[in-house]
Amino acid sequence: MRKELIGLDHLMISTPDLPAIRACYQRLGFSVTPMRTNEPMGGGRTGGRGGNHLVLFRPTDDRMTNFLEFAYADPAHAVPYMRDLLGRRPALAMIVHAATDLPALDQAWQAAGFPPCMYYELDTDYRDPEDGTVDRIHFRVLVPDAPRGPLTFNACEVMDRSHYLRPGWIAHENGAEYWAAATVATGDLPAMRAHFAAIYGIDPAPEGPVSVTMGDQSLSAVTPASFAATYGDAARRADGSAAELAVELRIASAERARAVLSRNGVAFQDAGRRLIVPATEAGGIVLVLAEAG
């Protein structure tokens, strides 16, 4: 494993409709941040509607954050890279790694065959449009300027985590604590195997699923057939297409989560300590709420 990589920090998930995805996840019992505009996504001063909502969790490492980022790129205003990255059905658009020594990591990735990353630092205040609270956002990030194989990735170093640790945002009615696992369906598993080897500096198993675990989070890639076999009818979006991403969250209590979902009329598969929310109910991805152990 590359020594500069600390862990799997957060998941950027493409969405076609920001208001709808916020309402969807609030119905599932999550706290969801207000929309934050993003100029590369075609928001802010561009005059467009691009931006994101975050579902924030308690980090499992004090050098990281832990959240789901639902992101939308306004086609008429976003930069081409973000428009292409996010202009798809709901899926894992990017895996964002927590890292240290970003210049050294960039050199390691270049040695593995990737083109150089751009280096970007943001240090700004964020004013909550709903309650007026002002947080500081300060991070450094290695930003790819073009797609890099079957899974887009970058790396960040968060200098101030206060924005991501606001108590009202990391507490969820359904008892969700943190995201623990993400599984993506890929039509080219050998290419993904080589991709993981280059990103992480590892030698993946030659057969079967491709997987990496860092701390309390794991990322896996499987064939579409395997994904469908695992999740069955839950792996079908509202438009009839096949879901490509499943995210597993650790929850405090299946009983608590079950009560919230049932009260809100959410259809789900009840497997005792694991509740599977189908893609039709979770914004186009499969969501698994699972007790630890």
PDB file of N, CA, C and O in Angstrom, residues 74-114:
ATOM      1  N   ASP A  74     -24.100  21.054 -13.780  1.00  0.00           N
ATOM      2  CA  ASP A  74     -25.013  21.730 -14.702  1.00  0.00           C
ATOM      3  C   ASP A  74     -24.384  21.704 -16.094  1.00  0.00           C
ATOM      4  O   ASP A  74     -23.336  22.319 -16.316  1.00  0.00           O
ATOM      5  N   PRO A  75     -24.967  20.986 -17.050  1.00  0.00           N
ATOM      6  CA  PRO A  75     -24.318  20.780 -18.343  1.00  0.00           C
ATOM      7  C   PRO A  75     -23.945  22.078 -19.059  1.00  0.00           C
ATOM      8  O   PRO A  75     -22.923  22.143 -19.749  1.00  0.00           O
ATOM      9  N   ALA A  76     -24.761  23.120 -18.894  1.00  0.00           N
ATOM     10  CA  ALA A  76     -24.519  24.370 -19.617  1.00  0.00           C
ATOM     11  C   ALA A  76     -23.424  25.222 -18.981  1.00  0.00           C
ATOM     12  O   ALA A  76     -22.941  26.175 -19.609  1.00  0.00           O
ATOM     13  N   HIS A  77     -23.013  24.899 -17.758  1.00  0.00           N
ATOM     14  CA  HIS A  77     -22.083  25.775 -17.045  1.00  0.00           C
ATOM     15  C   HIS A  77     -20.849  25.061 -16.495  1.00  0.00           C
ATOM     16  O   HIS A  77     -19.852  25.727 -16.188  1.00  0.00           O
ATOM     17  N   ALA A  78     -20.881  23.750 -16.344  1.00  0.00           N
ATOM     18  CA  ALA A  78     -19.765  23.026 -15.736  1.00  0.00           C
ATOM     19  C   ALA A  78     -18.574  22.948 -16.681  1.00  0.00           C
ATOM     20  O   ALA A  78     -18.722  23.002 -17.908  1.00  0.00           O
ATOM     21  N   VAL A  79     -17.388  22.792 -16.090  1.00  0.00           N
ATOM     22  CA  VAL A  79     -16.204  22.553 -16.913  1.00  0.00           C
ATOM     23  C   VAL A  79     -16.354  21.169 -17.545  1.00  0.00           C
ATOM     24  O   VAL A  79     -16.998  20.285 -16.981  1.00  0.00           O
ATOM     25  N   PRO A  80     -15.761  20.949 -18.722  1.00  0.00           N
ATOM     26  CA  PRO A  80     -15.988  19.683 -19.429  1.00  0.00           C
ATOM     27  C   PRO A  80     -15.673  18.441 -18.597  1.00  0.00           C
ATOM     28  O   PRO A  80     -16.402  17.441 -18.652  1.00  0.00           O
ATOM     29  N   TYR A  81     -14.597  18.493 -17.802  1.00  0.00           N
ATOM     30  CA  TYR A  81     -14.222  17.324 -17.015  1.00  0.00           C
ATOM     31  C   TYR A  81     -15.319  16.948 -16.027  1.00  0.00           C
ATOM     32  O   TYR A  81     -15.712  15.775 -15.926  1.00  0.00           O
ATOM     33  N   MET A  82     -15.854  17.936 -15.293  1.00  0.00           N
ATOM     34  CA  MET A  82     -16.898  17.639 -14.318  1.00  0.00           C
ATOM     35  C   MET A  82     -18.211  17.264 -15.010  1.00  0.00           C
ATOM     36  O   MET A  82     -18.953  16.414 -14.522  1.00  0.00           O
ATOM     37  N   ARG A  83     -18.485  17.888 -16.139  1.00  0.00           N
ATOM     38  CA  ARG A  83     -19.703  17.539 -16.878  1.00  0.00           C
ATOM     39  C   ARG A  83     -19.656  16.079 -17.315  1.00  0.00           C
ATOM     40  O   ARG A  83     -20.651  15.351 -17.206  1.00  0.00           O
ATOM     41  N   ASP A  84     -18.501  15.646 -17.799  1.00  0.00           N
ATOM     42  CA  ASP A  84     -18.370  14.251 -18.225  1.00  0.00           C
ATOM     43  C   ASP A  84     -18.395  13.298 -17.028  1.00  0.00           C
ATOM     44  O   ASP A  84     -18.998  12.219 -17.079  1.00  0.00           O
ATOM     45  N   LEU A  85     -17.743  13.695 -15.940  1.00  0.00           N
ATOM     46  CA  LEU A  85     -17.650  12.842 -14.766  1.00  0.00           C
ATOM     47  C   LEU A  85     -19.012  12.606 -14.126  1.00  0.00           C
ATOM     48  O   LEU A  85     -19.336  11.487 -13.703  1.00  0.00           O
ATOM     49  N   LEU A  86     -19.828  13.660 -14.067  1.00  0.00           N
ATOM     50  CA  LEU A  86     -21.102  13.596 -13.355  1.00  0.00           C
ATOM     51  C   LEU A  86     -22.306  13.437 -14.279  1.00  0.00           C
ATOM     52  O   LEU A  86     -23.424  13.265 -13.784  1.00  0.00           O
ATOM     53  N   GLY A  87     -22.096  13.494 -15.571  1.00  0.00           N
ATOM     54  CA  GLY A  87     -23.213  13.401 -16.501  1.00  0.00           C
ATOM     55  C   GLY A  87     -23.574  11.964 -16.813  1.00  0.00           C
ATOM     56  O   GLY A  87     -23.513  11.520 -17.963  1.00  0.00           O
ATOM     57  N   ARG A  88     -23.953  11.218 -15.811  1.00  0.00           N
ATOM     58  CA  ARG A  88     -24.271   9.796 -15.954  1.00  0.00           C
ATOM     59  C   ARG A  88     -25.371   9.450 -14.960  1.00  0.00           C
ATOM     60  O   ARG A  88     -25.718  10.239 -14.093  1.00  0.00           O
ATOM     61  N   ARG A  89     -25.894   8.238 -15.086  1.00  0.00           N
ATOM     62  CA  ARG A  89     -26.831   7.766 -14.075  1.00  0.00           C
ATOM     63  C   ARG A  89     -26.110   7.675 -12.727  1.00  0.00           C
ATOM     64  O   ARG A  89     -24.889   7.617 -12.679  1.00  0.00           O
ATOM     65  N   PRO A  90     -26.851   7.636 -11.610  1.00  0.00           N
ATOM     66  CA  PRO A  90     -26.208   7.576 -10.296  1.00  0.00           C
ATOM     67  C   PRO A  90     -25.195   6.441 -10.210  1.00  0.00           C
ATOM     68  O   PRO A  90     -25.501   5.283 -10.493  1.00  0.00           O
ATOM     69  N   ALA A  91     -23.966   6.787  -9.818  1.00  0.00           N
ATOM     70  CA  ALA A  91     -22.868   5.830  -9.743  1.00  0.00           C
ATOM     71  C   ALA A  91     -21.744   6.463  -8.945  1.00  0.00           C
ATOM     72  O   ALA A  91     -21.807   7.643  -8.589  1.00  0.00           O
ATOM     73  N   LEU A  92     -20.718   5.682  -8.668  1.00  0.00           N
ATOM     74  CA  LEU A  92     -19.544   6.237  -8.009  1.00  0.00           C
ATOM     75  C   LEU A  92     -18.743   7.015  -9.044  1.00  0.00           C
ATOM     76  O   LEU A  92     -18.070   6.437  -9.896  1.00  0.00           O
ATOM     77  N   ALA A  93     -18.810   8.335  -8.961  1.00  0.00           N
ATOM     78  CA  ALA A  93     -18.089   9.181  -9.914  1.00  0.00           C
ATOM     79  C   ALA A  93     -16.620   9.284  -9.561  1.00  0.00           C
ATOM     80  O   ALA A  93     -15.759   9.354 -10.442  1.00  0.00           O
ATOM     81  N   MET A  94     -16.306   9.290  -8.246  1.00  0.00           N
ATOM     82  CA  MET A  94     -14.914   9.425  -7.821  1.00  0.00           C
ATOM     83  C   MET A  94     -14.745   8.873  -6.410  1.00  0.00           C
ATOM     84  O   MET A  94     -15.594   9.076  -5.555  1.00  0.00           O
ATOM     85  N   ILE A  95     -13.638   8.182  -6.187  1.00  0.00           N
ATOM     86  CA  ILE A  95     -13.242   7.797  -4.842  1.00  0.00           C
ATOM     87  C   ILE A  95     -12.186   8.800  -4.386  1.00  0.00           C
ATOM     88  O   ILE A  95     -11.187   9.027  -5.086  1.00  0.00           O
ATOM     89  N   VAL A  96     -12.432   9.434  -3.249  1.00  0.00           N
ATOM     90  CA  VAL A  96     -11.528  10.455  -2.726  1.00  0.00           C
ATOM     91  C   VAL A  96     -10.763   9.859  -1.550  1.00  0.00           C
ATOM     92  O   VAL A  96     -11.363   9.403  -0.576  1.00  0.00           O
ATOM     93  N   HIS A  97      -9.448   9.861  -1.653  1.00  0.00           N
ATOM     94  CA  HIS A  97      -8.598   9.284  -0.629  1.00  0.00           C
ATOM     95  C   HIS A  97      -8.101  10.356   0.336  1.00  0.00           C
ATOM     96  O   HIS A  97      -7.815  11.484  -0.071  1.00  0.00           O
ATOM     97  N   ALA A  98      -7.961  10.002   1.591  1.00  0.00           N
ATOM     98  CA  ALA A  98      -7.237  10.836   2.542  1.00  0.00           C
ATOM     99  C   ALA A  98      -5.755  10.500   2.394  1.00  0.00           C
ATOM    100  O   ALA A  98      -5.381   9.324   2.268  1.00  0.00           O
ATOM    101  N   ALA A  99      -4.933  11.526   2.409  1.00  0.00           N
ATOM    102  CA  ALA A  99      -3.516  11.299   2.149  1.00  0.00           C
ATOM    103  C   ALA A  99      -2.658  12.344   2.852  1.00  0.00           C
ATOM    104  O   ALA A  99      -3.138  13.392   3.283  1.00  0.00           O
ATOM    105  N   THR A 100      -1.388  12.038   2.967  1.00  0.00           N
ATOM    106  CA  THR A 100      -0.378  12.985   3.407  1.00  0.00           C
ATOM    107  C   THR A 100       0.677  13.080   2.311  1.00  0.00           C
ATOM    108  O   THR A 100       0.747  12.212   1.424  1.00  0.00           O
ATOM    109  N   ASP A 101       1.478  14.138   2.368  1.00  0.00           N
ATOM    110  CA  ASP A 101       2.568  14.322   1.403  1.00  0.00           C
ATOM    111  C   ASP A 101       2.065  14.175  -0.029  1.00  0.00           C
ATOM    112  O   ASP A 101       2.456  13.272  -0.777  1.00  0.00           O
ATOM    113  N   LEU A 102       1.163  15.078  -0.401  1.00  0.00           N
ATOM    114  CA  LEU A 102       0.537  15.005  -1.721  1.00  0.00           C
ATOM    115  C   LEU A 102       1.548  15.063  -2.868  1.00  0.00           C
ATOM    116  O   LEU A 102       1.386  14.344  -3.861  1.00  0.00           O
ATOM    117  N   PRO A 103       2.591  15.896  -2.805  1.00  0.00           N
ATOM    118  CA  PRO A 103       3.575  15.878  -3.900  1.00  0.00           C
ATOM    119  C   PRO A 103       4.220  14.506  -4.090  1.00  0.00           C
ATOM    120  O   PRO A 103       4.421  14.058  -5.227  1.00  0.00           O
ATOM    121  N   ALA A 104       4.550  13.825  -2.980  1.00  0.00           N
ATOM    122  CA  ALA A 104       5.156  12.497  -3.102  1.00  0.00           C
ATOM    123  C   ALA A 104       4.164  11.503  -3.689  1.00  0.00           C
ATOM    124  O   ALA A 104       4.532  10.637  -4.499  1.00  0.00           O
ATOM    125  N   LEU A 105       2.905  11.622  -3.299  1.00  0.00           N
ATOM    126  CA  LEU A 105       1.884  10.730  -3.850  1.00  0.00           C
ATOM    127  C   LEU A 105       1.717  10.963  -5.343  1.00  0.00           C
ATOM    128  O   LEU A 105       1.593  10.003  -6.124  1.00  0.00           O
ATOM    129  N   ASP A 106       1.741  12.210  -5.768  1.00  0.00           N
ATOM    130  CA  ASP A 106       1.638  12.523  -7.191  1.00  0.00           C
ATOM    131  C   ASP A 106       2.796  11.883  -7.958  1.00  0.00           C
ATOM    132  O   ASP A 106       2.613  11.314  -9.045  1.00  0.00           O
ATOM    133  N   GLN A 107       3.987  11.945  -7.395  1.00  0.00           N
ATOM    134  CA  GLN A 107       5.140  11.333  -8.048  1.00  0.00           C
ATOM    135  C   GLN A 107       4.985   9.815  -8.124  1.00  0.00           C
ATOM    136  O   GLN A 107       5.319   9.200  -9.145  1.00  0.00           O
ATOM    137  N   ALA A 108       4.463   9.221  -7.061  1.00  0.00           N
ATOM    138  CA  ALA A 108       4.260   7.764  -7.065  1.00  0.00           C
ATOM    139  C   ALA A 108       3.240   7.374  -8.116  1.00  0.00           C
ATOM    140  O   ALA A 108       3.404   6.360  -8.820  1.00  0.00           O
ATOM    141  N   TRP A 109       2.159   8.146  -8.233  1.00  0.00           N
ATOM    142  CA  TRP A 109       1.146   7.846  -9.240  1.00  0.00           C
ATOM    143  C   TRP A 109       1.702   8.041 -10.648  1.00  0.00           C
ATOM    144  O   TRP A 109       1.386   7.257 -11.554  1.00  0.00           O
ATOM    145  N   GLN A 110       2.527   9.063 -10.840  1.00  0.00           N
ATOM    146  CA  GLN A 110       3.141   9.244 -12.164  1.00  0.00           C
ATOM    147  C   GLN A 110       4.043   8.060 -12.493  1.00  0.00           C
ATOM    148  O   GLN A 110       4.069   7.581 -13.633  1.00  0.00           O
ATOM    149  N   ALA A 111       4.779   7.570 -11.491  1.00  0.00           N
ATOM    150  CA  ALA A 111       5.651   6.419 -11.720  1.00  0.00           C
ATOM    151  C   ALA A 111       4.851   5.176 -12.078  1.00  0.00           C
ATOM    152  O   ALA A 111       5.351   4.274 -12.762  1.00  0.00           O
ATOM    153  N   ALA A 112       3.588   5.140 -11.645  1.00  0.00           N
ATOM    154  CA  ALA A 112       2.711   4.010 -11.965  1.00  0.00           C
ATOM    155  C   ALA A 112       2.026   4.177 -13.316  1.00  0.00           C
ATOM    156  O   ALA A 112       1.254   3.306 -13.722  1.00  0.00           O
ATOM    157  N   GLY A 113       2.288   5.301 -14.000  1.00  0.00           N
ATOM    158  CA  GLY A 113       1.750   5.493 -15.340  1.00  0.00           C
ATOM    159  C   GLY A 113       0.658   6.523 -15.479  1.00  0.00           C
ATOM    160  O   GLY A 113       0.142   6.726 -16.578  1.00  0.00           O
ATOM    161  N   PHE A 114       0.272   7.167 -14.384  1.00  0.00           N
ATOM    162  CA  PHE A 114      -0.766   8.192 -14.453  1.00  0.00           C
ATOM    163  C   PHE A 114      -0.154   9.547 -14.821  1.00  0.00           C
ATOM    164  O   PHE A 114       0.985   9.836 -14.437  1.00  0.00           O
TER     165      PHE A 114
END
